[in-house]
Coordinates of C-alpha atoms in Angstrom, one line a residue:
M1275 CA 83.9 181.3 33.8
T1276 CA 85.2 177.9 33.1
R1277 CA 84.8 174.7 35.0
D1278 CA 87.3 172.0 35.5
Y1279 CA 86.1 168.6 34.5
T1280 CA 87.5 165.1 33.9
V1281 CA 86.7 163.0 30.9
F1282 CA 85.5 159.6 32.0
E1283 CA 87.9 156.9 31.0
E1284 CA 87.0 153.3 30.9
V1285 CA 89.3 150.9 32.7
K1286 CA 88.6 147.4 31.5
A1287 CA 90.7 144.3 32.1
T1288 CA 90.8 141.3 29.9
K1289 CA 89.4 138.0 31.1
K1290 CA 92.9 136.6 31.2
D1291 CA 93.8 139.5 33.5
I1292 CA 91.1 138.4 35.8
L1293 CA 92.2 134.8 35.8
N1294 CA 95.8 135.9 36.5
C1295 CA 94.5 137.5 39.7
R1296 CA 93.2 134.2 41.1
F1297 CA 94.8 133.2 44.4
S1298 CA 96.0 129.9 42.9
S1299 CA 97.6 131.8 40.0
W1300 CA 99.8 134.2 42.1
Y1301 CA 100.3 132.5 45.4
P1302 CA 102.7 129.8 44.3
K1303 CA 105.0 132.5 42.9
L1304 CA 104.9 134.7 46.0
Q1305 CA 104.3 132.0 48.7
E1306 CA 107.5 132.9 50.7
H1307 CA 106.2 136.5 50.8
S1308 CA 102.7 135.7 51.9
F1309 CA 100.9 134.0 54.8
E1310 CA 100.4 130.3 55.0
A1311 CA 97.4 129.0 53.1
E1312 CA 95.8 125.8 51.8
I1313 CA 94.0 125.8 48.4
L1314 CA 91.1 123.3 48.3
G1315 CA 89.8 122.5 44.8
P1316 CA 88.4 122.1 42.4
L1317 CA 85.2 122.6 44.4
P1318 CA 82.4 120.2 43.8
S1319 CA 79.4 121.7 42.0
Q1320 CA 77.2 120.9 45.0
F1321 CA 79.3 123.2 47.2
V1322 CA 79.2 126.0 44.6
E1323 CA 75.4 125.7 44.4
Y1324 CA 75.3 125.7 48.2
L1325 CA 77.1 129.0 48.3
G1326 CA 74.8 130.5 45.8
A1327 CA 71.6 129.4 47.5
E1328 CA 69.3 132.1 48.8
S1329 CA 69.1 130.8 52.4
I1330 CA 71.9 130.0 54.8
R1331 CA 71.9 126.4 56.0
L1332 CA 74.8 125.1 58.2
P1333 CA 75.8 121.5 59.1
L1334 CA 73.5 119.7 61.5
E1335 CA 76.4 119.0 63.8
D1336 CA 76.0 122.6 64.9
K1337 CA 72.2 122.4 65.4
V1338 CA 72.4 123.2 69.1
E1339 CA 74.2 126.4 68.6
L1340 CA 72.1 127.5 65.6
D1341 CA 68.5 126.6 66.6
V1342 CA 66.3 129.5 67.6
T1343 CA 65.1 128.9 71.2
S1344 CA 61.6 130.6 70.9
D1345 CA 58.8 128.1 70.1
N1346 CA 57.2 130.3 67.5
E1347 CA 60.4 131.2 65.6
Y1348 CA 61.4 129.5 62.3
S1349 CA 64.2 126.9 62.2
D1350 CA 65.6 125.3 59.0
W1351 CA 65.9 122.1 60.9
E1352 CA 62.2 121.7 62.0
D1353 CA 60.7 120.6 58.7
E1354 CA 62.8 117.4 58.2
E1355 CA 64.0 116.4 61.6
D1356 CA 63.4 112.7 60.8
S1357 CA 65.5 112.9 57.6
A1358 CA 68.9 114.2 58.7
E1359 CA 70.7 112.9 55.6
E1360 CA 68.4 114.9 53.3
S1361 CA 68.4 118.1 55.4
D1362 CA 72.2 118.2 56.2
P1363 CA 73.8 120.4 53.5
I1364 CA 77.2 118.8 53.7
Q1365 CA 75.9 115.5 52.3
G1366 CA 76.7 116.9 48.9
F1367 CA 80.3 117.7 49.7
V1368 CA 81.4 115.3 52.5
D1369 CA 85.0 115.0 51.3
L1370 CA 85.4 118.8 51.1
H1371 CA 83.9 119.2 54.5
E1372 CA 86.5 116.8 56.0
Q1373 CA 89.3 118.7 54.2
V1374 CA 88.0 122.0 55.7
N1375 CA 87.9 120.5 59.2
E1376 CA 91.5 119.2 58.8
V1377 CA 92.8 122.6 57.7
V1378 CA 91.0 124.4 60.5
K1379 CA 92.4 121.9 63.0
K1380 CA 95.9 122.3 61.5
Y1381 CA 95.9 126.1 61.7
R1382 CA 93.5 126.4 64.7
A1383 CA 91.8 129.3 62.9
V1384 CA 91.6 130.4 59.3
A1385 CA 90.5 133.3 57.1
P1386 CA 88.5 132.0 54.0
K1387 CA 88.2 133.3 50.5
L1388 CA 87.3 132.0 47.0
N1389 CA 89.4 132.5 43.9
W1390 CA 89.4 136.3 44.1
S1391 CA 87.4 137.6 47.0
A1392 CA 87.4 137.4 50.8
P1393 CA 84.1 137.7 52.7
K1394 CA 85.2 140.9 54.6
D1395 CA 81.7 142.3 54.1
S1396 CA 80.2 139.5 56.3
C1397 CA 82.4 140.0 59.4
W1398 CA 79.3 141.5 61.1
I1399 CA 77.7 138.1 61.3
M1400 CA 80.5 136.6 63.3
L1401 CA 80.6 136.9 67.1
N1402 CA 84.2 138.2 67.0
K1403 CA 83.4 140.6 64.1
T1404 CA 86.4 139.4 62.1
M1405 CA 87.1 136.8 59.5
K1406 CA 88.6 134.5 62.1
C1407 CA 86.9 131.1 61.6
Q1408 CA 87.5 128.3 64.1
S1409 CA 85.2 125.7 62.6
A1410 CA 83.9 124.6 59.2
S1411 CA 80.5 126.1 60.0
D1412 CA 82.2 129.5 60.6
V1413 CA 83.7 129.3 57.1
Y1414 CA 80.4 128.4 55.5
L1415 CA 78.5 131.1 57.4
M1416 CA 80.9 133.8 56.3
L1417 CA 80.9 132.7 52.6
N1418 CA 77.1 132.3 52.5
A1419 CA 76.5 135.8 54.0
S1420 CA 79.0 137.6 51.7
D1421 CA 78.1 139.7 48.6
H1422 CA 81.7 139.6 47.6
I1423 CA 81.5 135.8 47.3
T1424 CA 78.3 136.2 45.3
H1425 CA 80.2 138.4 42.9
D1426 CA 82.8 135.7 42.4
L1427 CA 80.1 133.2 41.7
D1428 CA 77.9 135.2 39.4
F1429 CA 80.0 138.0 37.8
P1430 CA 83.7 137.0 37.8
F1431 CA 84.4 138.6 34.5
E1432 CA 82.3 141.8 34.9
D1433 CA 83.6 144.9 33.2
T1434 CA 86.0 143.0 30.9
H1435 CA 86.3 144.0 27.3
D1436 CA 86.8 140.6 25.7
E1437 CA 84.0 139.7 23.2
E1438 CA 84.6 136.0 23.4
S1439 CA 82.7 133.8 25.8
D1440 CA 83.8 133.5 29.4
P1441 CA 86.7 131.0 29.9
E1442 CA 86.1 127.8 31.9
F1443 CA 87.8 127.6 35.3
D1444 CA 87.5 125.8 38.6
Y1445 CA 86.3 127.4 41.8
E1446 CA 88.7 127.0 44.8
L1447 CA 88.4 127.5 48.5
V1448 CA 91.3 129.2 50.1
L1449 CA 91.9 128.8 53.8
R1450 CA 94.7 131.1 55.1
K1451 CA 96.2 130.7 58.5
W1452 CA 94.6 133.3 60.8
R1453 CA 96.9 136.1 61.9
D1454 CA 96.0 139.1 64.0
I1455 CA 97.4 142.0 61.9
N1456 CA 97.4 145.7 62.5
P1457 CA 95.0 147.2 60.0
A1458 CA 96.9 150.4 60.0
L1459 CA 99.9 148.7 58.3
E1460 CA 98.0 147.3 55.3
F1461 CA 98.4 149.3 52.1
R1462 CA 96.9 149.1 48.6
V1463 CA 99.5 149.6 45.8
F1464 CA 98.5 150.5 42.3
V1465 CA 100.7 149.3 39.4
R1466 CA 100.1 150.7 35.9
N1467 CA 102.2 149.3 33.0
G1468 CA 104.7 147.8 35.4
E1469 CA 105.2 151.0 37.5
V1470 CA 103.9 151.9 40.9
V1471 CA 101.6 155.0 40.4
G1472 CA 100.0 155.2 43.8
K1473 CA 99.7 153.7 47.3
S1474 CA 96.9 154.1 49.7
Q1475 CA 96.2 153.3 53.3
R1476 CA 93.6 150.5 53.3
D1477 CA 91.9 150.9 56.7
L1478 CA 89.9 154.2 56.7
N1479 CA 90.7 155.2 60.2
Y1480 CA 93.1 157.9 61.3
Y1481 CA 96.4 156.8 62.8
D1482 CA 98.7 159.6 63.8
Y1483 CA 101.9 157.6 63.7
L1484 CA 101.5 156.8 60.0
E1485 CA 102.2 160.3 58.9
K1486 CA 105.7 160.1 60.5
L1487 CA 106.4 156.7 59.0
I1488 CA 105.5 157.9 55.5
G1489 CA 107.2 161.3 56.1
D1490 CA 110.5 159.5 56.8
N1491 CA 110.2 157.8 53.4
K1492 CA 111.4 154.5 54.9
L1493 CA 108.0 152.7 54.5
D1494 CA 107.4 154.1 51.0
D1495 CA 110.8 153.0 49.9
T1496 CA 110.4 149.5 51.3
I1497 CA 107.0 149.0 49.6
N1498 CA 108.2 150.5 46.3
S1499 CA 111.3 148.3 46.2
F1500 CA 109.4 145.2 47.1
V1501 CA 106.7 145.6 44.5
K1502 CA 109.2 146.6 41.8
K1503 CA 111.7 143.8 42.4
T1504 CA 109.5 141.0 43.8
V1505 CA 105.9 141.3 42.6
V1506 CA 106.0 142.9 39.2
P1507 CA 108.4 140.4 37.6
V1508 CA 106.2 137.4 38.5
I1509 CA 102.7 138.8 37.8
E1510 CA 101.6 138.3 34.2
N1511 CA 99.5 141.4 34.1
R1512 CA 101.3 144.6 33.3
S1513 CA 98.7 146.6 35.4
F1514 CA 97.3 145.2 38.7
I1515 CA 96.6 146.2 42.3
V1516 CA 98.4 144.5 45.1
D1517 CA 97.5 144.7 48.8
V1518 CA 100.5 144.4 51.1
Y1519 CA 101.1 144.3 54.9
V1520 CA 104.2 145.8 56.4
P1521 CA 104.5 145.0 60.2
K1522 CA 107.2 146.4 62.5
P1523 CA 110.1 146.8 62.2
F1524 CA 109.0 147.5 58.6
S1525 CA 111.7 145.5 56.9
K1526 CA 109.5 142.7 55.5
V1527 CA 106.5 143.0 53.2
Y1528 CA 103.8 140.4 52.9
V1529 CA 101.5 140.1 49.9
V1530 CA 97.9 139.9 51.0
D1531 CA 96.1 139.8 47.6
I1532 CA 96.4 140.7 43.9
N1533 CA 93.5 142.5 42.3
P1534 CA 92.7 143.4 38.7
F1535 CA 93.4 147.0 37.6
T1536 CA 89.8 147.9 37.0
R1537 CA 87.1 150.1 38.5
I1538 CA 85.6 147.1 40.2
T1539 CA 88.5 147.2 42.6
D1540 CA 88.2 149.9 45.2
S1541 CA 90.6 152.8 44.5
I1542 CA 90.2 154.0 48.1
L1543 CA 91.9 157.4 48.5
Y1544 CA 92.4 157.9 44.8
T1545 CA 90.2 158.7 41.8
W1546 CA 90.5 156.5 38.8
S1547 CA 91.4 159.6 36.7
E1548 CA 94.4 160.1 39.0
L1549 CA 95.5 156.5 38.7
L1550 CA 95.2 156.5 34.9
N1551 CA 97.0 159.8 34.3
D1552 CA 99.3 160.6 37.3
K1553 CA 102.1 159.1 39.3
E1554 CA 102.5 159.7 43.1
D1555 CA 105.4 158.6 45.2
K1556 CA 104.0 159.2 48.6
T1557 CA 101.4 156.9 50.2
R1558 CA 98.0 158.6 50.7
L1559 CA 96.7 158.5 54.3
I1560 CA 93.7 159.4 56.3
T1561 CA 94.6 162.6 58.0
E1562 CA 93.1 164.9 60.6
T1563 CA 91.9 167.1 57.7
N1564 CA 90.1 164.5 55.6
I1565 CA 88.9 162.0 58.3
G1566 CA 85.3 163.2 58.1
R1567 CA 85.0 162.0 54.5
F1568 CA 85.6 158.4 55.5
K1569 CA 83.8 157.9 58.7
T1570 CA 81.2 155.5 57.3
K1571 CA 81.8 152.0 58.7
A1572 CA 83.2 149.6 56.2
Y1573 CA 80.5 147.3 54.6
S1574 CA 77.8 148.8 56.8
E1575 CA 75.3 148.4 54.0
N1576 CA 75.8 144.6 54.2
Q1577 CA 74.8 144.4 57.9
V1578 CA 71.4 142.9 58.6
P1579 CA 70.2 141.6 61.9
L1580 CA 70.3 137.8 62.3
D1581 CA 66.6 137.6 63.1
V1582 CA 65.8 139.2 59.7
I1583 CA 67.9 136.6 58.0
Q1584 CA 66.1 133.8 59.8
A1585 CA 62.7 135.3 59.2
S1586 CA 63.2 136.0 55.5
S1587 CA 62.8 132.4 54.6
D1588 CA 59.4 132.0 56.3
P1589 CA 56.5 134.4 55.6
N1590 CA 54.8 133.8 59.0
S1591 CA 58.0 134.5 60.9
L1592 CA 58.6 137.7 58.8
A1593 CA 55.1 138.9 59.6
Q1594 CA 55.6 138.2 63.3
L1595 CA 58.9 140.1 63.2
A1596 CA 57.1 143.1 61.6
R1597 CA 54.5 143.0 64.4
E1598 CA 57.2 143.0 67.0
W1599 CA 58.9 146.0 65.4
Q1600 CA 55.6 147.9 65.4
I1601 CA 55.1 147.1 69.1
N1602 CA 58.6 148.2 70.0
E1603 CA 58.2 151.5 68.1
K1604 CA 55.1 152.3 70.2
K1605 CA 56.9 151.9 73.5

């Protein structure tokens, strides 16, 4: 009796490949095929350090909204109320804060990201459960709460095979004009050596109408033609992954993001062995037969109650929270 097995193949990008996937690297070339955005940078070191801090501290201008009402609960603002300038985190990046406010005012609402990653994993912390930010504090909260952003800060060149030291680069804050999009119509396209080798539905929910769209070949043909004629010629990497959005009437394709062709990027409905060795014309979808495999809520492992976040910076509050949990469990 024999067993089928697949030899593990490494998929490593170069550090230049990673740099080529920065928003500021590809957006100017594909701006007419993407959503409106402002790139703020280079970011001051104080802001980068602020994003990398262990605790979440927001501007004092939002103190009323953020203070905890209970007398015995911890508040970041209580320790230095008489020294607002020292306690307000924006004092280290006042100019950037003003720029963020201006862009938010211009677009009314924005979706933030750094050079590579968007904080999709921290949508749970927002009242609207989306990346829609309507204030500078919304932007900072999403960025601070995101593991994706932490990866950009700490491990931007993870899983690259270059032996030389990491290249220097500037961090940038991207603020895209907020648009309500239909998640069912966002797709991830895998390009290997200049050719489309696979396409996958991005949102892991079942949409019955997608099967008909893909079955008619119209959507597949539109995406393939766009990527081949518009995206591949302007991206320096021969292999990359592009996220696209194709709204009704399915005649125009928008570029959402460019990602490196490496295992760090989610292959969604494919295995990396398939992407490295095969080529598929049809877009893979969540169907009635495979829906059970993908029922886990996206980024659910990142979701932590707000009271845990607030208590984690103060031992007394954390102990009080533990006691309250024990009391509730006995009820």
